CSV table of C-alpha atoms and ligand atoms in Angstrom, one decimal:
chain,number,residue,atom,x,y,z
W,152,UNK,CA,40.2,-12.4,-43.9
W,153,UNK,CA,40.7,-8.9,-44.7
W,154,UNK,CA,39.9,-7.3,-48.0
W,155,UNK,CA,43.7,-6.7,-48.3
W,156,UNK,CA,44.7,-10.0,-47.6
W,157,UNK,CA,42.3,-11.6,-49.9
W,158,UNK,CA,43.4,-9.4,-52.9
W,159,UNK,CA,47.2,-10.3,-52.1
W,160,UNK,CA,46.2,-13.9,-52.3
W,161,UNK,CA,44.3,-13.6,-55.6
W,162,UNK,CA,47.3,-11.9,-57.0
W,163,UNK,CA,49.8,-14.4,-55.7
W,164,UNK,CA,47.5,-17.4,-57.0
W,165,UNK,CA,47.4,-15.7,-60.6
W,166,UNK,CA,51.2,-15.2,-60.5
W,167,UNK,CA,51.9,-18.4,-59.3
W,168,UNK,CA,49.2,-20.5,-61.5
W,169,UNK,CA,48.8,-18.1,-64.3
W,170,UNK,CA,44.8,-18.8,-63.8
W,171,UNK,CA,42.4,-17.3,-61.5
W,172,UNK,CA,41.2,-19.2,-58.4
W,173,UNK,CA,37.4,-20.3,-58.7
W,174,UNK,CA,37.4,-21.4,-55.1
W,175,UNK,CA,38.1,-19.9,-51.6
W,176,UNK,CA,37.5,-21.3,-48.5
W,177,UNK,CA,38.5,-20.9,-44.9
W,178,UNK,CA,38.7,-23.4,-41.6
W,179,UNK,CA,39.8,-22.2,-38.2
W,180,UNK,CA,42.4,-23.4,-35.7
W,181,UNK,CA,40.8,-24.3,-32.3
W,182,UNK,CA,41.4,-24.1,-28.6
W,183,UNK,CA,40.0,-26.7,-26.2
W,184,UNK,CA,38.3,-25.1,-23.1
W,185,UNK,CA,38.3,-28.3,-21.2
W,186,UNK,CA,38.5,-32.0,-21.7
W,187,UNK,CA,41.9,-32.9,-22.5
W,188,UNK,CA,43.1,-36.4,-23.7
W,189,UNK,CA,39.3,-37.4,-23.7
W,190,UNK,CA,38.3,-37.4,-27.3
W,191,UNK,CA,40.0,-40.7,-28.3
W,192,UNK,CA,38.7,-42.3,-24.7
W,193,UNK,CA,35.2,-41.6,-25.8
W,194,UNK,CA,34.0,-38.7,-23.7
W,195,UNK,CA,32.8,-35.1,-23.9
W,196,UNK,CA,35.0,-32.3,-25.0
W,197,UNK,CA,34.5,-28.5,-25.3
W,198,UNK,CA,36.5,-26.5,-27.5
W,199,UNK,CA,36.1,-23.4,-29.4
W,200,UNK,CA,37.0,-22.3,-33.1
W,201,UNK,CA,39.5,-19.3,-32.9
W,202,UNK,CA,40.2,-16.4,-35.0
W,203,UNK,CA,43.4,-17.8,-36.3
W,204,UNK,CA,42.6,-19.8,-39.9
W,205,UNK,CA,43.8,-21.8,-42.9
W,206,UNK,CA,42.7,-20.1,-46.1
W,207,UNK,CA,42.7,-21.9,-49.3
W,208,UNK,CA,42.5,-20.6,-53.0
W,209,UNK,CA,42.2,-23.1,-55.5
W,210,UNK,CA,41.2,-24.5,-59.0
W,211,UNK,CA,40.7,-27.6,-60.4
W,212,UNK,CA,43.1,-29.1,-63.0
W,213,UNK,CA,42.6,-31.5,-66.1
W,214,UNK,CA,45.6,-33.7,-65.7
W,215,UNK,CA,45.3,-35.3,-62.2
W,216,UNK,CA,48.1,-33.3,-60.9
W,217,UNK,CA,48.3,-31.6,-57.8
W,218,UNK,CA,50.3,-28.2,-57.6
W,219,UNK,CA,50.5,-27.0,-53.7
W,220,UNK,CA,52.0,-24.0,-52.4
W,221,UNK,CA,51.9,-22.2,-49.2
W,222,UNK,CA,52.5,-18.8,-48.2
W,223,UNK,CA,54.2,-19.8,-44.9
W,224,UNK,CA,56.0,-22.9,-45.9
W,225,UNK,CA,58.9,-22.7,-48.4
W,226,UNK,CA,58.5,-25.9,-50.2
W,227,UNK,CA,56.1,-26.7,-52.9
W,228,UNK,CA,54.6,-29.7,-54.4
W,229,UNK,CA,54.0,-30.6,-58.2
W,230,UNK,CA,52.6,-33.9,-59.4
W,231,UNK,CA,50.3,-36.9,-59.1
W,232,UNK,CA,49.0,-38.0,-55.6
W,233,UNK,CA,51.7,-39.9,-53.8
W,234,UNK,CA,50.6,-43.1,-52.2
W,235,UNK,CA,52.7,-42.7,-49.2
W,236,UNK,CA,53.4,-39.7,-46.7
W,237,UNK,CA,56.3,-37.6,-48.1
W,238,UNK,CA,59.2,-36.3,-45.9
W,239,UNK,CA,59.5,-33.0,-47.4
W,240,UNK,CA,57.3,-30.9,-47.8
W,241,UNK,CA,55.4,-32.5,-45.0
W,242,UNK,CA,52.5,-30.2,-44.7
W,243,UNK,CA,51.2,-31.6,-47.9
W,244,UNK,CA,50.8,-34.7,-46.1
W,245,UNK,CA,47.6,-33.6,-44.5
W,246,UNK,CA,46.3,-32.5,-48.3
W,247,UNK,CA,47.0,-36.0,-49.5
W,248,UNK,CA,45.5,-37.8,-46.7
W,249,UNK,CA,42.2,-35.9,-47.4
W,250,UNK,CA,42.2,-36.9,-50.9
W,251,UNK,CA,43.0,-40.5,-50.2
W,252,UNK,CA,39.9,-40.3,-48.0
W,253,UNK,CA,37.5,-39.0,-50.6
W,254,UNK,CA,38.8,-41.5,-53.2
W,255,UNK,CA,38.1,-44.5,-50.4
W,256,UNK,CA,34.7,-43.4,-50.6
W,257,UNK,CA,34.6,-43.9,-54.2
W,258,UNK,CA,34.6,-40.1,-55.3
W,259,UNK,CA,36.9,-39.2,-58.3
W,260,UNK,CA,39.1,-36.4,-57.3
W,261,UNK,CA,40.4,-34.1,-60.3
W,262,UNK,CA,43.8,-32.7,-59.8
W,263,UNK,CA,43.9,-29.0,-58.4
W,264,UNK,CA,46.1,-26.1,-58.2
W,265,UNK,CA,45.8,-24.7,-54.5
W,266,UNK,CA,47.3,-21.8,-52.5
W,267,UNK,CA,47.4,-22.2,-48.7
W,268,UNK,CA,47.9,-19.2,-46.4
W,269,UNK,CA,47.1,-19.2,-43.0
W,270,UNK,CA,47.9,-17.7,-39.4
W,271,UNK,CA,47.3,-20.6,-37.0
W,272,UNK,CA,50.7,-21.0,-35.2
W,273,UNK,CA,52.2,-24.2,-35.8
W,274,UNK,CA,53.3,-26.8,-33.3
W,275,UNK,CA,51.4,-24.7,-30.7
W,276,UNK,CA,48.3,-27.0,-29.6
W,277,UNK,CA,46.1,-24.8,-31.7
W,278,UNK,CA,45.6,-27.5,-34.5
W,279,UNK,CA,46.8,-26.2,-37.6
W,280,UNK,CA,46.9,-29.5,-39.2
W,281,UNK,CA,43.3,-30.1,-38.6
W,282,UNK,CA,42.7,-26.4,-40.3
W,283,UNK,CA,44.5,-27.5,-43.4
W,284,UNK,CA,42.6,-30.8,-43.2
W,285,UNK,CA,39.2,-29.4,-43.1
W,286,UNK,CA,39.9,-26.5,-45.4
W,287,UNK,CA,41.1,-29.0,-48.2
W,288,UNK,CA,37.9,-31.2,-47.3
W,289,UNK,CA,35.8,-28.4,-47.7
W,290,UNK,CA,37.3,-27.2,-50.9
W,291,UNK,CA,36.5,-30.8,-52.2
W,292,UNK,CA,33.2,-31.0,-51.0
W,293,UNK,CA,32.5,-27.7,-52.7
W,294,UNK,CA,34.2,-28.6,-55.8
W,295,UNK,CA,32.4,-32.4,-56.0
W,296,UNK,CA,29.1,-30.6,-54.4
W,297,UNK,CA,28.8,-33.7,-52.2
W,298,UNK,CA,26.0,-33.8,-49.5
W,299,UNK,CA,28.3,-34.6,-46.8
W,300,UNK,CA,27.4,-33.1,-43.3
W,301,UNK,CA,29.8,-30.9,-41.3
W,302,UNK,CA,30.4,-33.8,-39.0
W,303,UNK,CA,30.9,-36.4,-41.8
W,304,UNK,CA,33.7,-33.7,-43.1
W,305,UNK,CA,35.1,-34.0,-39.8
W,306,UNK,CA,35.2,-37.7,-39.6
W,307,UNK,CA,36.9,-37.9,-43.0
W,308,UNK,CA,39.6,-35.4,-42.1
W,309,UNK,CA,40.3,-37.3,-38.9
W,310,UNK,CA,40.6,-40.5,-41.1
W,311,UNK,CA,43.1,-38.5,-43.1
W,312,UNK,CA,45.1,-38.1,-40.1
W,313,UNK,CA,44.8,-41.1,-38.8
W,314,UNK,CA,45.3,-43.1,-42.0
W,315,UNK,CA,47.9,-41.1,-43.8
W,316,UNK,CA,49.9,-39.4,-41.3
W,317,UNK,CA,50.0,-42.0,-38.7
W,318,UNK,CA,48.6,-39.8,-35.5
W,319,UNK,CA,46.1,-41.6,-33.9
W,320,UNK,CA,44.1,-38.2,-32.8
W,321,UNK,CA,40.8,-38.2,-31.8
W,322,UNK,CA,37.8,-36.2,-33.4
W,323,UNK,CA,38.2,-33.0,-31.5
W,324,UNK,CA,40.4,-31.1,-33.9
W,325,UNK,CA,38.7,-31.7,-37.1
W,326,UNK,CA,35.1,-31.4,-35.5
W,327,UNK,CA,35.6,-27.8,-34.1
W,328,UNK,CA,37.2,-26.7,-37.3
W,329,UNK,CA,34.4,-28.0,-39.5
W,330,UNK,CA,31.4,-27.4,-36.9
W,331,UNK,CA,32.2,-24.5,-34.8
W,332,UNK,CA,29.3,-21.6,-34.3
W,333,UNK,CA,30.2,-18.0,-33.7
W,334,UNK,CA,29.9,-17.3,-29.9
W,335,UNK,CA,29.5,-20.9,-28.9
W,336,UNK,CA,31.5,-24.0,-27.6
W,337,UNK,CA,31.1,-27.2,-29.4
W,338,UNK,CA,29.9,-29.8,-26.9
W,339,UNK,CA,31.3,-33.0,-28.8
W,340,UNK,CA,30.2,-36.6,-27.4
W,341,UNK,CA,33.3,-38.5,-29.0
W,342,UNK,CA,31.4,-41.8,-28.3
W,343,UNK,CA,28.4,-41.4,-30.6
W,344,UNK,CA,29.7,-38.8,-32.2
W,345,UNK,CA,27.5,-36.4,-31.7
W,346,UNK,CA,27.6,-32.3,-31.5
W,347,UNK,CA,25.8,-29.6,-29.9
W,348,UNK,CA,26.8,-26.0,-29.8
W,349,UNK,CA,26.6,-24.4,-26.2
W,350,UNK,CA,26.5,-20.4,-26.0
W,351,UNK,CA,29.0,-19.3,-23.8
W,352,UNK,CA,26.8,-18.0,-20.9
W,353,UNK,CA,29.4,-15.7,-19.5
W,354,UNK,CA,30.6,-13.9,-22.7
W,355,UNK,CA,29.6,-10.9,-21.6
W,356,UNK,CA,31.9,-10.6,-18.5
W,357,UNK,CA,35.0,-12.7,-19.7
W,358,UNK,CA,37.3,-13.4,-22.6
W,359,UNK,CA,39.6,-16.2,-23.5
W,360,UNK,CA,43.2,-15.5,-23.5
W,361,UNK,CA,45.5,-17.8,-25.6
W,362,UNK,CA,49.4,-17.5,-24.5
W,363,UNK,CA,52.1,-19.6,-25.8
W,364,UNK,CA,54.8,-21.1,-23.5
W,365,UNK,CA,57.2,-20.5,-26.2
W,366,UNK,CA,57.8,-24.3,-26.5
W,367,UNK,CA,57.2,-25.2,-30.1
W,368,UNK,CA,58.2,-28.7,-29.9
W,369,UNK,CA,54.6,-30.0,-29.5
W,370,UNK,CA,53.7,-33.7,-28.3
W,371,UNK,CA,55.5,-35.9,-30.4
W,372,UNK,CA,53.5,-38.7,-32.5
W,373,UNK,CA,55.1,-41.6,-30.4
W,374,UNK,CA,54.3,-39.7,-27.2
W,375,UNK,CA,50.5,-39.2,-28.2
W,376,UNK,CA,50.0,-42.6,-29.4
W,377,UNK,CA,51.8,-44.0,-26.2
W,378,UNK,CA,49.2,-42.0,-23.9
W,379,UNK,CA,46.3,-43.5,-26.2
W,380,UNK,CA,47.7,-47.1,-25.8
W,381,UNK,CA,48.3,-46.8,-22.1
W,382,UNK,CA,44.6,-45.5,-21.9
W,383,UNK,CA,43.4,-48.8,-23.7
W,384,UNK,CA,45.6,-51.0,-21.5
W,385,UNK,CA,44.1,-49.8,-18.4
W,386,UNK,CA,40.7,-50.0,-19.8
W,387,UNK,CA,41.1,-53.6,-20.4
W,388,UNK,CA,42.6,-54.4,-17.1
W,389,UNK,CA,39.4,-52.4,-15.7
W,390,UNK,CA,37.1,-54.5,-17.5
W,391,UNK,CA,38.9,-58.0,-16.9
W,392,UNK,CA,39.2,-57.1,-12.9
W,393,UNK,CA,35.8,-55.7,-12.6
W,394,UNK,CA,34.0,-58.1,-15.0
W,395,UNK,CA,32.1,-55.2,-16.7
W,396,UNK,CA,32.3,-54.3,-20.4
W,397,UNK,CA,33.1,-50.4,-20.3
W,398,UNK,CA,32.9,-49.2,-23.9
W,399,UNK,CA,35.7,-46.5,-23.3
W,400,UNK,CA,37.3,-45.4,-20.1
W,401,UNK,CA,35.3,-42.0,-19.8
W,402,UNK,CA,32.1,-44.5,-19.0
W,403,UNK,CA,34.1,-46.2,-16.2
W,404,UNK,CA,32.9,-44.6,-12.7
W,405,UNK,CA,35.4,-43.5,-10.4
W,406,UNK,CA,34.2,-46.0,-7.7
W,407,UNK,CA,35.1,-48.8,-10.1
W,408,UNK,CA,38.5,-47.3,-10.4
W,409,UNK,CA,39.0,-47.2,-6.8
W,410,UNK,CA,38.1,-50.7,-6.6
W,411,UNK,CA,40.5,-52.2,-9.1
W,412,UNK,CA,43.3,-49.8,-8.4
W,413,UNK,CA,45.7,-52.2,-7.0
W,414,UNK,CA,45.7,-54.3,-10.0
W,415,UNK,CA,47.0,-51.3,-12.2
W,416,UNK,CA,50.6,-50.1,-12.2
W,417,UNK,CA,51.3,-46.4,-11.1
W,418,UNK,CA,51.4,-45.0,-14.3
W,419,UNK,CA,48.3,-46.8,-15.5
W,420,UNK,CA,46.2,-45.7,-12.6
W,421,UNK,CA,47.3,-42.1,-13.1
W,422,UNK,CA,46.4,-42.0,-16.7
W,423,UNK,CA,42.9,-43.7,-16.0
W,424,UNK,CA,42.3,-41.2,-13.2
W,425,UNK,CA,42.9,-38.0,-15.1
W,426,UNK,CA,40.5,-39.3,-17.9
W,427,UNK,CA,37.9,-40.2,-15.6
W,428,UNK,CA,38.3,-37.2,-13.3
W,429,UNK,CA,38.6,-34.7,-16.4
W,430,UNK,CA,35.3,-35.9,-17.9
W,431,UNK,CA,33.6,-35.3,-14.6
W,432,UNK,CA,35.2,-31.7,-15.1
W,433,UNK,CA,33.8,-31.7,-18.5
W,434,UNK,CA,30.1,-32.0,-17.2
W,435,UNK,CA,30.7,-29.4,-14.3
W,436,UNK,CA,32.1,-27.1,-16.8
W,437,UNK,CA,28.8,-27.6,-19.0
W,438,UNK,CA,27.0,-26.7,-15.8
W,439,UNK,CA,28.8,-23.6,-15.2
W,440,UNK,CA,28.5,-22.5,-18.7
W,441,UNK,CA,24.7,-22.8,-18.7
W,442,UNK,CA,24.7,-21.0,-15.5
W,443,UNK,CA,27.2,-18.3,-16.7
W,444,UNK,CA,29.1,-19.1,-13.7
W,445,UNK,CA,32.6,-18.0,-14.8
W,446,UNK,CA,34.5,-18.4,-11.5
W,447,UNK,CA,33.4,-22.1,-11.2
W,448,UNK,CA,34.6,-22.5,-14.7
W,449,UNK,CA,38.0,-21.0,-14.0
W,450,UNK,CA,38.5,-23.5,-11.0
W,451,UNK,CA,38.0,-26.5,-13.2
W,452,UNK,CA,40.4,-25.0,-15.6
W,453,UNK,CA,43.0,-24.8,-12.8
W,454,UNK,CA,42.1,-28.5,-11.6
W,455,UNK,CA,42.4,-29.7,-15.2
W,456,UNK,CA,46.0,-28.4,-15.6
W,457,UNK,CA,47.1,-30.0,-12.3
W,458,UNK,CA,45.7,-33.3,-13.6
W,459,UNK,CA,47.4,-32.9,-16.8
W,460,UNK,CA,50.5,-32.2,-15.3
W,461,UNK,CA,50.7,-34.7,-12.5
W,462,UNK,CA,48.7,-37.7,-13.5
W,463,UNK,CA,48.7,-37.7,-17.6
W,464,UNK,CA,52.3,-36.0,-17.6
W,465,UNK,CA,51.8,-33.9,-20.8
W,466,UNK,CA,53.0,-30.6,-19.4
W,467,UNK,CA,56.8,-29.1,-19.3
W,468,UNK,CA,58.2,-26.8,-16.9
W,469,UNK,CA,57.7,-23.7,-19.2
W,470,UNK,CA,54.0,-24.4,-19.5
W,471,UNK,CA,53.7,-25.0,-15.9
W,472,UNK,CA,55.4,-21.8,-15.0
W,473,UNK,CA,53.2,-19.7,-17.3
W,474,UNK,CA,50.2,-21.6,-16.1
W,475,UNK,CA,50.9,-20.8,-12.3
W,476,UNK,CA,51.9,-17.0,-13.1
W,477,UNK,CA,48.6,-16.4,-15.1
W,478,UNK,CA,46.6,-18.3,-12.4
W,479,UNK,CA,48.1,-15.9,-9.7
W,480,UNK,CA,47.1,-12.6,-11.8
W,481,UNK,CA,44.2,-10.7,-10.7
W,482,UNK,CA,41.5,-11.0,-13.3
W,483,UNK,CA,42.5,-14.5,-14.3
W,484,UNK,CA,39.5,-16.8,-13.2
W,485,UNK,CA,41.6,-20.0,-14.4
W,486,UNK,CA,44.1,-21.2,-16.8
W,487,UNK,CA,45.5,-24.4,-18.0
W,488,UNK,CA,47.4,-26.2,-20.7
W,489,UNK,CA,45.4,-26.8,-23.8
W,490,UNK,CA,45.9,-29.2,-26.6
W,491,UNK,CA,48.0,-32.1,-26.8
W,492,UNK,CA,50.7,-30.8,-24.4
W,493,UNK,CA,54.4,-30.8,-24.0
W,494,UNK,CA,54.5,-27.2,-25.2
W,495,UNK,CA,52.4,-25.1,-26.9
W,496,UNK,CA,49.7,-22.9,-25.4
W,497,UNK,CA,47.5,-22.2,-22.3
W,498,UNK,CA,43.9,-21.1,-22.1
W,499,UNK,CA,42.6,-18.6,-19.3
W,500,UNK,CA,39.7,-17.3,-18.6
W,501,UNK,CA,39.9,-13.7,-17.8
W,502,UNK,CA,37.6,-10.9,-16.5
W,503,UNK,CA,36.9,-8.3,-19.6
W,504,UNK,CA,38.0,-5.2,-17.6
W,505,UNK,CA,41.5,-6.9,-17.1
W,506,UNK,CA,42.4,-8.0,-20.5
W,507,UNK,CA,44.5,-5.1,-21.7
W,508,UNK,CA,46.4,-5.0,-18.3
W,509,UNK,CA,46.9,-9.1,-18.3
W,510,UNK,CA,48.2,-8.8,-21.8
W,511,UNK,CA,50.7,-5.9,-21.3
W,512,UNK,CA,52.0,-7.6,-18.4
W,513,UNK,CA,52.5,-10.8,-19.7
W,514,UNK,CA,54.6,-9.3,-22.3
W,515,UNK,CA,56.6,-6.9,-20.5
W,516,UNK,CA,57.1,-9.0,-17.2
W,517,UNK,CA,56.7,-12.8,-17.9
W,518,UNK,CA,57.8,-13.0,-21.6
W,519,UNK,CA,60.5,-10.0,-21.8
W,520,UNK,CA,62.2,-11.7,-18.5
W,521,UNK,CA,62.7,-14.6,-20.1
W,522,UNK,CA,63.7,-13.3,-23.6
W,523,UNK,CA,60.7,-14.6,-25.5
W,524,UNK,CA,58.2,-12.9,-27.6
W,525,UNK,CA,55.6,-15.9,-28.6
W,526,UNK,CA,52.0,-15.6,-29.8
W,527,UNK,CA,49.5,-14.4,-27.0
W,528,UNK,CA,46.1,-13.1,-28.0
W,529,UNK,CA,42.4,-13.0,-27.0
W,530,UNK,CA,39.9,-14.8,-29.2
W,531,UNK,CA,36.4,-15.2,-29.4
W,532,UNK,CA,34.4,-18.4,-30.5
W,533,UNK,CA,34.5,-18.3,-34.4
W,534,UNK,CA,32.5,-20.2,-36.9
W,535,UNK,CA,33.7,-23.4,-38.3
W,536,UNK,CA,34.6,-24.1,-42.1
W,537,UNK,CA,33.1,-21.8,-44.8
W,538,UNK,CA,33.5,-21.0,-48.4
W,539,UNK,CA,34.4,-17.4,-49.2
W,540,UNK,CA,33.7,-17.9,-52.9
W,541,UNK,CA,32.9,-20.9,-55.4
W,542,UNK,CA,31.8,-20.7,-59.2
W,543,UNK,CA,28.2,-21.1,-58.0
W,544,UNK,CA,28.3,-18.8,-55.2
W,545,UNK,CA,29.9,-15.7,-55.2
W,546,UNK,CA,29.0,-14.4,-51.9
W,547,UNK,CA,30.0,-15.1,-48.1
W,548,UNK,CA,28.6,-18.3,-47.1
W,549,UNK,CA,27.5,-18.2,-43.5
W,550,UNK,CA,26.1,-21.5,-42.5
W,551,UNK,CA,24.5,-24.6,-44.7
G,838,GLA,C1,45.5,-33.5,-30.1
G,838,GLA,C2,44.7,-34.4,-30.9
G,838,GLA,C3,43.4,-34.4,-30.4
G,838,GLA,C4,43.0,-34.5,-29.0
G,838,GLA,C5,44.2,-33.6,-28.1
G,838,GLA,C6,44.3,-33.7,-26.6
G,838,GLA,O1,45.1,-31.9,-30.3
G,838,GLA,O2,44.8,-34.1,-32.1
G,838,GLA,O3,42.5,-35.0,-31.0
G,838,GLA,O4,43.2,-35.8,-28.5
G,838,GLA,O5,45.2,-33.6,-28.7
G,838,GLA,O6,43.1,-33.6,-26.2
């Protein structure tokens, strides 16, 4: 966050709440490099935190009330903690979900004044909601001085989303927002769960381009939950027919899927095939990262998109068009849709010397000819949540 933005936020906080903020935290959005719709199937995913983030200035209150305001969303909230999600303003539900989860752990949360600010594009597959959850959880963690690990903060934020807002998301978004490290992708094994930072072995030659499709619809809760239950159904059939007790779809070998395929209907077979093959691609992508093999990594991105579009059916014409346009540009090593799908963004691996040309052409050719001007930018892997100041720490915190 720039000094100018920070000063503006502090001034705004003071005007709104007539007090000085005593905490300032941030949590980033994310882009998933590869391993899509894998987290809730118990496999390995490989996201990075991006430069867009949610910032939160806050101060505890003595009356158990929550006064929540956002610089981007018009509606505000003032009152006690609601038991159930609100229709309007809906963004506050991510905050309330987190408070409920801390309470479920037996912790007492005082009320607070909070000002949210951010530049994570919404409904774009870049996890703005997870960033709100993790920023809120990071603030409460600092306020109560809990000894939660970053992974525990991520798990609590995921439960907030599952239990309060009803989206049965996996752990990926909250994990990378809480645990990301500068210059590294996060290898998250969702079955355990376990995290490891993996330095991006080809970052001296390449950059990641995040380009929006112009479709802001995002994957609806119902379509997302439907994919999830189709995977559960496929796993049940595979276990019954093969007589083996697989813990999750990612641990089913392709040879077993091939053997039982006649017992699965076409939709379930394609869903399972995407998951099992995507998991293999993540393992190969990790290898490519270690070996600095950017070309191989790019090819895996292309294959992932095909599988998401054909087998998992979470793409849309605008995403497909943008993906093929980018895939055919010299300097782009690979491209695919990223996040839940049905709109939102693509992720491309681009050779460093071509980045300016690609961004210019993308805007002047692809977007201009369609009359759209959605977000498109390069981002490195940024660090996960941090506190910029707290009453006891007036310095910029790097890592715990
Ligand atoms: C959304 C969910 C994640 C993950 C992705 C798809 O972003 O929140 O948990 O399932 O979709 O990979």
